[in-house]
Amino acid sequence: MKNGFKSISIDFGNFEAQPGSIYFINPGTKILLEYSGKPEGWILKFSRNLFNEQIRENLVIKDADLFASLGQTPKIILSPKIGDRVHYITEMIDELIGSQIPNREYAVASLLKTLLIYCDSKCNIRITRENYSAGVKIVVLYKEQVSKNYHLNHKVSDYAKMMNISTKYLSQVVKEVLGVTAKSVIDEQLVIHARRELKFSNCSIKEIAYSLGFSDPFHFSNYFKKQNGCSPSEYRSL
């Protein structure tokens, strides 16, 4: 974002937009932008494979996906000087993509890498050296399993069994790396998808409850109210 933005809502979390701010957002995320004037900025959409190819092992930003939820959307605020440089880099990427210059793909990849290195130096996501390697790999796998099976399995023990580790060890590693409980990772997926369905679909509350793996709508309503402070019907009417 360069100029003209007032706020950004990412999966129902609201952030004040600032000049020179960059957000890393996963596919499928619901985004709402509020403008304060004529907006200037860029949206760069690229594949995970390209992202992984351009990121060196020692760049912290490669783990941005690990923290892309749980209230820690990777957000970077650049100084005006660096912000201008990133803006020019993005302009060059846009120009190259629309050109017929030979080998432009290599030039685009090189510019993207430069942009990500600038971002890495300002990344507000940091994890300690002790929590790296094995612990991070376990948490990445856990989050992947939860994102695929949140509507089928609501217990940490279910995922520990899938991963062939103890529930206690999984809970301990998630707490050390993410700073939250393993159960909250499951709850977060359920709540986000429940909110999306309530706001953006015509499905009944009963249908949403069953689609999320709840045995009955009453159980779902109690769960939703505990997590959000209001019932599903109240949330839908907001």
XYZ file of N, CA and C in Angstrom:
714
model
N 0.844 -1.184 0.000
C 0.000 0.000 0.000
C 0.883 1.237 0.000
N 0.602 2.150 -0.947
C 1.401 3.372 -0.990
C 0.619 4.537 -0.373
N -0.530 4.854 -0.969
C -1.358 5.949 -0.461
C -2.835 5.632 -0.674
N -3.699 6.328 0.072
C -5.133 6.274 -0.184
C -5.888 5.158 0.500
N -5.236 4.443 1.435
C -5.910 3.359 2.140
C -6.177 3.767 3.588
N -7.360 3.445 4.067
C -7.734 3.776 5.444
C -7.588 2.568 6.367
N -8.118 1.418 5.932
C -8.033 0.220 6.755
C -8.112 -1.014 5.872
N -7.721 -2.141 6.444
C -7.810 -3.420 5.749
C -8.341 -4.446 6.731
N -9.323 -5.223 6.286
C -9.882 -6.295 7.092
C -9.461 -7.620 6.462
N -8.784 -8.456 7.251
C -8.290 -9.743 6.764
C -8.917 -10.835 7.614
N -9.798 -11.621 6.994
C -10.511 -12.668 7.729
C -11.107 -12.127 9.025
N -11.720 -10.972 8.935
C -12.455 -10.354 10.041
C -11.556 -9.735 11.111
N -10.246 -9.704 10.854
C -9.340 -8.965 11.731
C -9.061 -7.618 11.089
N -9.212 -6.525 11.822
C -9.072 -5.190 11.239
C -7.710 -4.582 11.549
N -7.110 -3.946 10.546
C -5.813 -3.297 10.683
C -5.895 -1.886 10.110
N -5.216 -0.965 10.763
C -5.126 0.389 10.228
C -4.097 0.385 9.100
N -4.508 0.863 7.939
C -3.601 0.881 6.796
C -2.609 2.027 6.940
N -1.361 1.755 6.645
C -0.322 2.772 6.714
C 0.451 2.796 5.408
N 0.903 3.960 4.970
C 1.727 4.026 3.761
C 2.966 3.155 3.924
N 3.309 2.440 2.875
C 4.494 1.591 2.931
C 4.276 0.278 3.639
N 3.007 -0.119 3.836
C 2.749 -1.394 4.509
C 2.509 -2.503 3.488
N 2.984 -3.692 3.852
C 2.862 -4.871 3.000
C 2.256 -5.996 3.827
N 1.295 -6.707 3.248
C 0.678 -7.848 3.914
C 0.897 -9.096 3.069
N 1.235 -10.195 3.729
C 1.345 -11.483 3.057
C 0.079 -12.280 3.374
N -0.685 -12.588 2.341
C -2.015 -13.166 2.529
C -2.134 -14.456 1.725
N -2.660 -15.479 2.368
C -2.839 -16.771 1.713
C -4.034 -16.773 0.777
N -4.015 -17.619 -0.259
C -5.189 -17.759 -1.129
C -6.409 -18.170 -0.320
N -7.580 -17.654 -0.709
C -8.814 -17.996 -0.027
C -9.155 -17.097 1.138
N -8.259 -16.163 1.471
C -8.502 -15.253 2.584
C -9.482 -14.158 2.157
N -10.421 -13.825 3.035
C -11.375 -12.754 2.756
C -10.743 -11.408 3.106
N -10.739 -10.480 2.149
C -10.095 -9.180 2.329
C -11.090 -8.068 2.017
N -11.107 -7.046 2.872
C -11.955 -5.871 2.629
C -11.095 -4.626 2.830
N -11.016 -3.796 1.801
C -10.218 -2.572 1.862
C -11.128 -1.357 1.981
N -10.755 -0.427 2.845
C -11.472 0.839 2.975
C -10.520 1.951 2.565
N -10.981 2.827 1.688
C -10.116 3.856 1.124
C -10.324 5.214 1.795
N -9.265 5.988 1.815
C -9.347 7.360 2.332
C -9.127 8.368 1.213
N -8.872 7.869 0.038
C -8.626 8.716 -1.128
C -8.433 7.823 -2.335
N -7.735 8.311 -3.341
C -7.453 7.493 -4.512
C -6.345 6.504 -4.153
N -6.647 5.198 -4.181
C -5.642 4.228 -3.724
C -4.496 4.038 -4.709
N -3.298 3.952 -4.155
C -2.106 3.618 -4.931
C -1.438 2.443 -4.258
N -1.094 1.437 -5.033
C -0.432 0.272 -4.458
C -0.412 -0.865 -5.462
N -0.041 -2.030 -4.979
C 0.113 -3.176 -5.857
C -0.416 -4.425 -5.178
N -0.926 -5.344 -5.996
C -1.231 -6.697 -5.545
C -0.371 -7.643 -6.368
N 0.512 -8.348 -5.712
C 1.366 -9.330 -6.387
C 0.835 -10.721 -6.053
N 0.495 -11.467 -7.061
C -0.010 -12.822 -6.865
C 0.973 -13.804 -7.499
N 1.508 -14.682 -6.667
C 2.471 -15.648 -7.204
C 2.295 -16.986 -6.505
N 2.762 -18.038 -7.157
C 2.561 -19.390 -6.647
C 3.479 -19.680 -5.470
N 3.089 -20.683 -4.687
C 3.928 -21.109 -3.565
C 5.269 -21.636 -4.077
N 5.246 -22.329 -5.214
C 6.501 -22.861 -5.758
C 7.476 -21.745 -6.092
N 6.974 -20.672 -6.716
C 7.840 -19.548 -7.051
C 8.375 -18.889 -5.783
N 7.500 -18.748 -4.790
C 7.905 -18.173 -3.504
C 9.037 -18.994 -2.901
N 8.855 -20.309 -2.855
C 9.873 -21.180 -2.261
C 11.176 -21.166 -3.036
N 11.079 -21.046 -4.355
C 12.286 -21.019 -5.186
C 13.118 -19.766 -4.934
N 12.458 -18.656 -4.604
C 13.157 -17.392 -4.463
C 13.668 -17.136 -3.042
N 13.184 -17.913 -2.078
C 13.536 -17.666 -0.685
C 14.715 -18.523 -0.266
N 15.735 -17.873 0.227
C 16.891 -18.593 0.742
C 16.580 -19.128 2.132
N 17.300 -20.164 2.528
C 17.042 -20.825 3.803
C 17.143 -19.876 4.996
N 18.008 -18.869 4.902
C 18.221 -18.007 6.072
C 17.279 -16.807 6.129
N 16.284 -16.765 5.250
C 15.309 -15.684 5.310
C 14.143 -16.094 6.200
N 13.887 -15.305 7.215
C 12.806 -15.606 8.155
C 11.455 -15.593 7.469
N 11.311 -14.772 6.442
C 10.010 -14.601 5.802
C 9.512 -15.888 5.145
N 10.387 -16.857 4.958
C 9.949 -18.131 4.389
C 8.964 -18.846 5.311
N 8.970 -18.475 6.599
C 8.046 -19.078 7.552
C 6.804 -18.226 7.773
N 6.605 -17.212 6.922
C 5.437 -16.343 7.088
C 4.156 -17.151 7.071
N 4.118 -18.195 6.257
C 2.922 -19.020 6.149
C 2.573 -19.681 7.478
N 3.590 -19.944 8.282
C 3.375 -20.578 9.581
C 2.555 -19.686 10.504
N 2.731 -18.372 10.350
C 2.100 -17.413 11.250
C 0.965 -16.657 10.586
N 0.489 -17.164 9.455
C -0.494 -16.401 8.674
C -1.881 -16.409 9.278
N -1.994 -16.876 10.500
C -3.274 -16.857 11.191
C -2.995 -16.623 12.661
N -3.947 -16.948 13.508
C -3.774 -16.787 14.952
C -3.438 -15.350 15.325
N -3.987 -14.395 14.570
C -3.769 -12.991 14.902
C -2.402 -12.477 14.521
N -1.632 -13.257 13.750
C -0.282 -12.820 13.399
C -0.090 -12.767 11.893
N -1.035 -12.129 11.208
C -0.864 -11.937 9.774
C 0.444 -11.204 9.522
N 1.334 -11.782 8.711
C 2.620 -11.116 8.468
C 2.436 -9.726 7.865
N 2.826 -8.737 8.622
C 2.671 -7.346 8.216
C 4.026 -6.658 8.307
N 4.349 -5.897 7.280
C 5.628 -5.205 7.225
C 5.371 -3.743 6.926
N 6.019 -2.855 7.671
C 5.909 -1.419 7.410
C 7.298 -0.910 7.022
N 7.404 -0.378 5.824
C 8.679 0.096 5.301
C 8.834 1.597 5.529
N 10.053 2.040 5.674
C 10.324 3.467 5.756
C 9.982 4.101 4.411
N 9.715 5.407 4.373
C 9.363 6.046 3.093
C 10.400 5.794 1.998
N 11.684 5.815 2.366
C 12.743 5.620 1.372
C 12.714 4.200 0.814
N 12.650 3.206 1.706
C 12.594 1.811 1.266
C 11.264 1.535 0.567
N 10.192 2.165 1.047
C 8.892 2.003 0.418
C 8.909 2.444 -1.039
N 9.589 3.555 -1.316
C 9.705 4.025 -2.700
C 10.480 3.032 -3.552
N 11.537 2.469 -2.980
C 12.335 1.495 -3.728
C 11.516 0.254 -4.072
N 10.751 -0.233 -3.089
C 9.906 -1.403 -3.334
C 8.840 -1.077 -4.377
N 8.308 0.149 -4.323
C 7.313 0.582 -5.310
C 7.924 0.544 -6.714
N 9.154 1.010 -6.853
C 9.816 1.001 -8.169
C 10.085 -0.429 -8.633
N 10.483 -1.289 -7.702
C 10.710 -2.696 -8.048
C 9.428 -3.325 -8.578
N 8.310 -3.031 -7.910
C 7.022 -3.589 -8.329
C 6.594 -3.036 -9.678
N 6.874 -1.762 -9.919
C 6.591 -1.168 -11.234
C 7.375 -1.888 -12.324
N 8.630 -2.203 -12.027
C 9.464 -2.908 -13.004
C 8.935 -4.315 -13.265
N 8.463 -4.999 -12.209
C 7.874 -6.332 -12.378
C 6.654 -6.242 -13.293
N 5.801 -5.247 -13.053
C 4.598 -5.066 -13.859
C 4.955 -4.785 -15.315
N 5.961 -3.956 -15.509
C 6.396 -3.607 -16.872
C 6.940 -4.830 -17.603
N 7.740 -5.641 -16.893
C 8.329 -6.825 -17.514
C 7.276 -7.866 -17.869
N 6.295 -8.072 -16.971
C 5.253 -9.069 -17.223
C 4.463 -8.726 -18.486
N 4.277 -7.438 -18.734
C 3.520 -7.009 -19.914
C 4.356 -6.850 -21.166
N 5.646 -7.168 -21.078
C 6.540 -6.985 -22.230
C 6.808 -8.315 -22.932
N 7.524 -8.213 -24.034
C 7.945 -9.405 -24.777
C 9.463 -9.567 -24.722
N 10.085 -9.004 -23.704
C 11.537 -9.095 -23.561
C 11.944 -10.555 -23.363
N 12.946 -11.053 -24.100
C 13.404 -12.430 -23.908
C 13.878 -12.660 -22.463
N 13.564 -13.821 -21.935
C 13.982 -14.210 -20.579
C 13.409 -13.303 -19.494
N 12.254 -12.701 -19.773
C 11.682 -11.794 -18.782
C 11.313 -12.519 -17.489
N 11.020 -13.849 -17.584
C 10.675 -14.605 -16.378
C 11.819 -14.574 -15.365
N 13.055 -14.666 -15.867
C 14.213 -14.642 -14.967
C 14.363 -13.272 -14.312
N 14.091 -12.242 -15.086
C 14.190 -10.883 -14.546
C 13.130 -10.645 -13.486
N 11.903 -11.124 -13.733
C 10.824 -10.980 -12.757
C 11.169 -11.725 -11.472
N 11.690 -12.947 -11.610
C 12.055 -13.742 -10.431
C 13.144 -13.055 -9.624
N 14.094 -12.450 -10.314
C 15.186 -11.744 -9.633
C 14.668 -10.533 -8.873
N 13.763 -9.782 -9.486
C 13.185 -8.609 -8.822
C 12.327 -9.020 -7.627
N 11.585 -10.111 -7.784
C 10.765 -10.601 -6.672
C 11.648 -10.983 -5.491
N 12.771 -11.646 -5.785
C 13.694 -12.024 -4.719
C 14.221 -10.777 -4.010
N 14.570 -9.754 -4.767
C 15.054 -8.502 -4.167
C 13.990 -7.891 -3.272
N 12.751 -7.883 -3.746
C 11.648 -7.326 -2.962
C 11.475 -8.103 -1.653
N 11.542 -9.433 -1.724
C 11.360 -10.260 -0.528
C 12.506 -10.089 0.460
N 13.705 -9.849 -0.040
C 14.845 -9.601 0.855
C 14.645 -8.292 1.605
N 14.152 -7.260 0.913
C 13.809 -6.008 1.594
C 12.771 -6.270 2.679
N 11.747 -7.059 2.341
C 10.690 -7.356 3.299
C 11.225 -8.134 4.497
N 12.121 -9.079 4.226
C 12.648 -9.912 5.306
C 13.340 -9.085 6.379
N 14.023 -8.027 5.958
C 14.752 -7.196 6.920
C 13.806 -6.457 7.854
N 12.532 -6.325 7.449
C 11.550 -5.597 8.254
C 10.466 -6.506 8.818
N 10.602 -7.822 8.608
C 9.544 -8.747 8.990
C 9.321 -8.744 10.493
N 8.055 -8.596 10.900
C 7.754 -8.541 12.332
C 7.497 -9.916 12.927
N 7.728 -10.975 12.125
C 7.583 -12.335 12.618
C 8.967 -12.885 12.916
N 9.186 -13.264 14.143
C 10.474 -13.806 14.549
C 10.252 -15.017 15.439
N 11.007 -16.061 15.202
C 10.992 -17.203 16.097
C 12.420 -17.519 16.493
N 12.590 -18.027 17.680
C 13.935 -18.227 18.208
C 14.636 -19.387 17.528
N 15.944 -19.372 17.581
C 16.759 -20.410 16.965
C 16.427 -21.783 17.572
N 16.109 -21.797 18.888
C 15.806 -23.061 19.550
C 14.534 -23.705 19.003
N 13.609 -22.853 18.538
C 12.325 -23.365 18.062
C 12.338 -23.741 16.587
N 13.465 -23.519 15.926
C 13.567 -23.806 14.513
C 13.643 -25.310 14.276
N 13.863 -25.696 13.056
C 14.069 -27.066 12.585
C 12.917 -27.985 12.965
N 13.166 -28.962 13.844
C 12.196 -30.028 14.114
C 10.864 -29.476 14.603
N 10.894 -28.531 15.554
C 9.652 -27.986 16.095
C 8.816 -27.296 15.055
N 9.460 -26.485 14.211
C 8.734 -25.772 13.157
C 8.134 -26.751 12.160
N 8.876 -27.792 11.807
C 8.363 -28.787 10.861
C 7.110 -29.475 11.406
N 7.111 -29.776 12.699
C 5.948 -30.403 13.319
C 4.747 -29.463 13.274
N 4.977 -28.184 13.585
C 3.876 -27.219 13.600
C 3.339 -26.989 12.188
N 4.220 -26.919 11.201
C 3.783 -26.759 9.812
C 2.895 -27.929 9.409
N 3.331 -29.144 9.730
C 2.536 -30.328 9.397
C 1.206 -30.310 10.142
N 1.241 -29.914 11.403
C 0.011 -29.850 12.198
C -0.979 -28.867 11.586
N -0.504 -27.680 11.220
C -1.391 -26.681 10.632
C -1.940 -27.155 9.287
N -1.136 -27.866 8.524
C -1.603 -28.402 7.249
C -2.716 -29.416 7.474
N -2.520 -30.287 8.459
C -3.531 -31.301 8.757
C -4.823 -30.662 9.263
N -4.687 -29.645 10.114
C -5.880 -28.966 10.635
C -6.640 -28.280 9.505
N -5.925 -27.625 8.600
C -6.589 -26.908 7.502
C -7.343 -27.865 6.579
N -6.895 -29.129 6.511
C -7.559 -30.122 5.669
C -8.685 -30.854 6.395
N -8.569 -30.979 7.709
C -9.472 -31.867 8.444
C -10.252 -31.204 9.577
N -10.260 -29.854 9.629
C -10.937 -29.158 10.729
C -12.412 -29.532 10.822
N -13.016 -29.875 9.680
C -14.440 -30.213 9.655
C -14.697 -31.671 10.040
N -13.615 -32.437 10.199
C -13.747 -33.846 10.569
C -13.259 -34.131 11.983
N -12.170 -33.469 12.364
C -11.543 -33.727 13.661
C -11.413 -32.441 14.465
N -11.946 -32.446 15.680
C -11.923 -31.256 16.531
C -11.012 -31.425 17.742
N -10.348 -32.576 17.854
C -9.513 -32.844 19.019
C -8.032 -32.870 18.650
N -7.201 -32.319 19.528
C -5.753 -32.338 19.310
C -5.257 -33.774 19.231
N -5.836 -34.644 20.032
C -5.411 -36.049 20.057
C -5.601 -36.731 18.701
N -6.632 -36.306 17.944
C -6.851 -36.876 16.615
C -5.669 -36.579 15.697
N -5.165 -35.353 15.770
C -4.055 -34.953 14.904
C -2.733 -35.557 15.381
N -2.574 -35.676 16.687
C -1.366 -36.313 17.217
C -1.281 -37.754 16.721
N -2.432 -38.421 16.694
C -2.478 -39.797 16.206
C -2.102 -39.859 14.728
N -2.605 -38.920 13.925
C -2.262 -38.860 12.503
C -0.759 -38.696 12.297
N -0.141 -37.903 13.190
C 1.269 -37.556 13.049
C 2.195 -38.522 13.794
N 1.607 -39.529 14.433
C 2.375 -40.543 15.161
C 3.238 -39.946 16.272
N 2.688 -38.978 16.976
C 3.353 -38.408 18.146
C 2.329 -38.302 19.267
N 2.791 -38.077 20.479
C 1.865 -37.996 21.601
C 1.152 -36.645 21.613
N -0.030 -36.635 22.184
C -0.797 -35.397 22.310
C -0.031 -34.378 23.150
N 0.597 -34.848 24.197
C 1.358 -33.971 25.088
C 2.510 -33.306 24.350
N 3.229 -34.087 23.543
C 4.372 -33.531 22.811
C 3.913 -32.536 21.754
N 2.844 -32.864 21.036
C 2.317 -31.944 20.022
C 1.886 -30.635 20.670
N 1.183 -30.724 21.777
C 0.730 -29.517 22.480
C 1.908 -28.672 22.942
N 2.943 -29.327 23.417
C 4.134 -28.628 23.908
C 4.855 -27.897 22.779
N 5.013 -28.565 21.640
C 5.728 -27.962 20.508
C 4.950 -26.776 19.942
N 3.639 -26.927 19.786
C 2.817 -25.826 19.260
C 2.908 -24.618 20.179
N 2.856 -24.846 21.471
C 2.944 -23.754 22.443
C 4.287 -23.052 22.358
N 5.375 -23.812 22.209
C 6.715 -23.234 22.146
C 6.919 -22.406 20.879
N 6.417 -22.914 19.749
C 6.660 -22.251 18.465
C 5.678 -21.114 18.209
N 4.387 -21.355 18.444
C 3.373 -20.356 18.118
C 2.962 -19.494 19.307
N 3.217 -19.990 20.506
C 2.822 -19.230 21.684
C 1.350 -19.344 22.016
N 0.661 -20.303 21.391
C -0.761 -20.541 21.654
C -0.957 -22.037 21.856
N -2.135 -22.428 22.321
C -2.405 -23.840 22.521
C -2.703 -24.531 21.187
N -2.477 -25.836 21.157
C -2.770 -26.606 19.950
C -4.267 -26.580 19.650
N -5.089 -26.575 20.689
C -6.541 -26.542 20.490
C -6.978 -25.233 19.835
N -6.283 -24.139 20.144
C -6.672 -22.843 19.570
C -6.455 -22.814 18.058
N -5.529 -23.625 17.554
C -5.312 -23.703 16.110
C -6.550 -24.309 15.441
N -7.105 -25.340 16.066
C -8.331 -25.955 15.547
C -9.506 -24.997 15.666
N -9.620 -24.368 16.836
C -10.720 -23.423 17.057
C -10.687 -22.293 16.054
N -9.483 -21.817 15.751
C -9.352 -20.691 14.821
C -9.871 -21.059 13.436
N -9.560 -22.264 12.964
C -10.045 -22.707 11.662
C -11.573 -22.837 11.663
N -12.109 -23.416 12.719
C -13.558 -23.585 12.807
C -14.276 -22.239 12.831
N -13.754 -21.308 13.615
C -14.393 -19.999 13.749
C -14.322 -19.222 12.442
N -13.165 -19.221 11.787
C -13.021 -18.490 10.516
C -13.993 -19.030 9.476
N -14.065 -20.355 9.348
C -14.952 -20.924 8.339
C -16.418 -20.743 8.719
N -16.715 -20.789 10.010
C -18.098 -20.530 10.444
C -18.498 -19.100 10.111
N -17.621 -18.146 10.385
C -17.915 -16.746 10.086
C -18.116 -16.528 8.599
N -17.239 -17.137 7.804
C -17.358 -16.986 6.358
C -18.699 -17.498 5.863
N -19.084 -18.683 6.326
C -20.355 -19.273 5.873
C -21.540 -18.430 6.320
N -21.474 -17.924 7.546
C -22.586 -17.119 8.056
C -22.737 -15.803 7.293
N -21.619 -15.227 6.886
C -21.654 -13.929 6.208
C -21.802 -14.034 4.692
N -21.235 -15.075 4.101
C -21.134 -15.101 2.639
C -21.888 -16.249 1.974
N -22.655 -17.015 2.747
C -23.439 -18.088 2.131
C -24.895 -17.991 2.568
N -25.742 -18.715 1.863
C -27.161 -18.759 2.204
C -27.513 -20.038 2.965
N -26.485 -20.778 3.381
C -26.719 -22.025 4.108
C -27.369 -21.732 5.460
N -28.227 -22.621 5.896
C -28.841 -22.472 7.213
C -27.803 -22.763 8.295
N -28.088 -22.326 9.507
C -27.179 -22.577 10.620
C -27.034 -24.081 10.841
N -28.108 -24.817 10.658
C -28.063 -26.276 10.788
C -27.115 -26.877 9.760
N -27.195 -26.410 8.512
C -26.315 -26.919 7.452
C -24.857 -26.576 7.736
N -24.609 -25.365 8.225
C -23.242 -24.948 8.545
C -22.689 -25.800 9.678
N -23.513 -26.054 10.680
C -23.084 -26.866 11.821
C -22.632 -28.246 11.365
N -23.427 -28.889 10.538
C -23.082 -30.234 10.076
C -21.861 -30.213 9.157
N -21.743 -29.168 8.327
C -20.599 -29.088 7.413
C -19.281 -28.914 8.152
N -19.347 -28.355 9.368
C -18.144 -28.142 10.173
C -17.882 -29.296 11.137
N -18.697 -30.337 11.059
C -18.438 -31.527 11.855
C -19.077 -31.552 13.221
N -20.016 -30.659 13.489
C -20.708 -30.666 14.777
C -21.866 -31.656 14.723
N -22.074 -32.354 15.823
C -23.083 -33.412 15.859
C -24.498 -32.866 15.822
N -24.682 -31.633 16.313
C -26.008 -31.027 16.253
C -25.879 -29.502 16.289
N -26.866 -28.787 15.744
C -26.809 -27.318 15.672
C -26.710 -26.651 17.037
N -27.314 -27.257 18.056
C -27.280 -26.681 19.403
C -25.842 -26.641 19.923
N -25.112 -27.718 19.710
C -23.709 -27.779 20.120
C -22.893 -26.717 19.373
N -23.157 -26.594 18.079
C -22.459 -25.588 17.273
C -22.757 -24.182 17.773
N -24.023 -23.886 18.069
C -24.401 -22.549 18.538
C -23.719 -22.202 19.854
N -23.667 -23.169 20.771
C -22.992 -22.940 22.053
C -21.507 -22.689 21.859
N -20.912 -23.494 20.970
C -19.481 -23.346 20.679
C -19.208 -21.983 20.068
N -19.998 -21.591 19.085
C -19.792 -20.319 18.392
C -19.944 -19.153 19.355
N -20.952 -19.218 20.224
C -21.186 -18.125 21.181
C -20.028 -18.016 22.165
N -19.475 -19.147 22.571
C -18.341 -19.144 23.491
C -17.117 -18.502 22.841
N -16.933 -18.763 21.543
C -15.763 -18.245 20.831
C -15.926 -16.786 20.406
N -17.151 -16.356 20.133
C -17.382 -15.032 19.542
C -18.184 -14.069 20.408
N -18.813 -14.584 21.454
C -19.588 -13.704 22.324
C -20.993 -13.427 21.841
N -21.387 -14.082 20.751
C -22.748 -13.930 20.241
C -23.136 -15.207 19.524
N -24.427 -15.422 19.338
C -24.899 -16.631 18.668
C -24.684 -16.520 17.157
N -24.721 -17.638 16.436
C -24.595 -17.587 14.975
C -25.636 -16.687 14.306
N -26.876 -16.754 14.774
C -27.915 -15.910 14.178
C -27.662 -14.431 14.450
N -27.184 -14.114 15.657
C -26.851 -12.727 15.983
C -25.689 -12.241 15.136
N -24.702 -13.094 14.948
C -23.530 -12.713 14.129
C -23.949 -12.476 12.674
N -24.814 -13.330 12.171
C -25.259 -13.202 10.775
C -26.013 -11.888 10.547
N -26.690 -11.405 11.561
C -27.495 -10.189 11.411
C -26.706 -8.916 11.640
N -25.443 -9.034 12.087
C -24.639 -7.828 12.351
C -24.358 -7.049 11.068
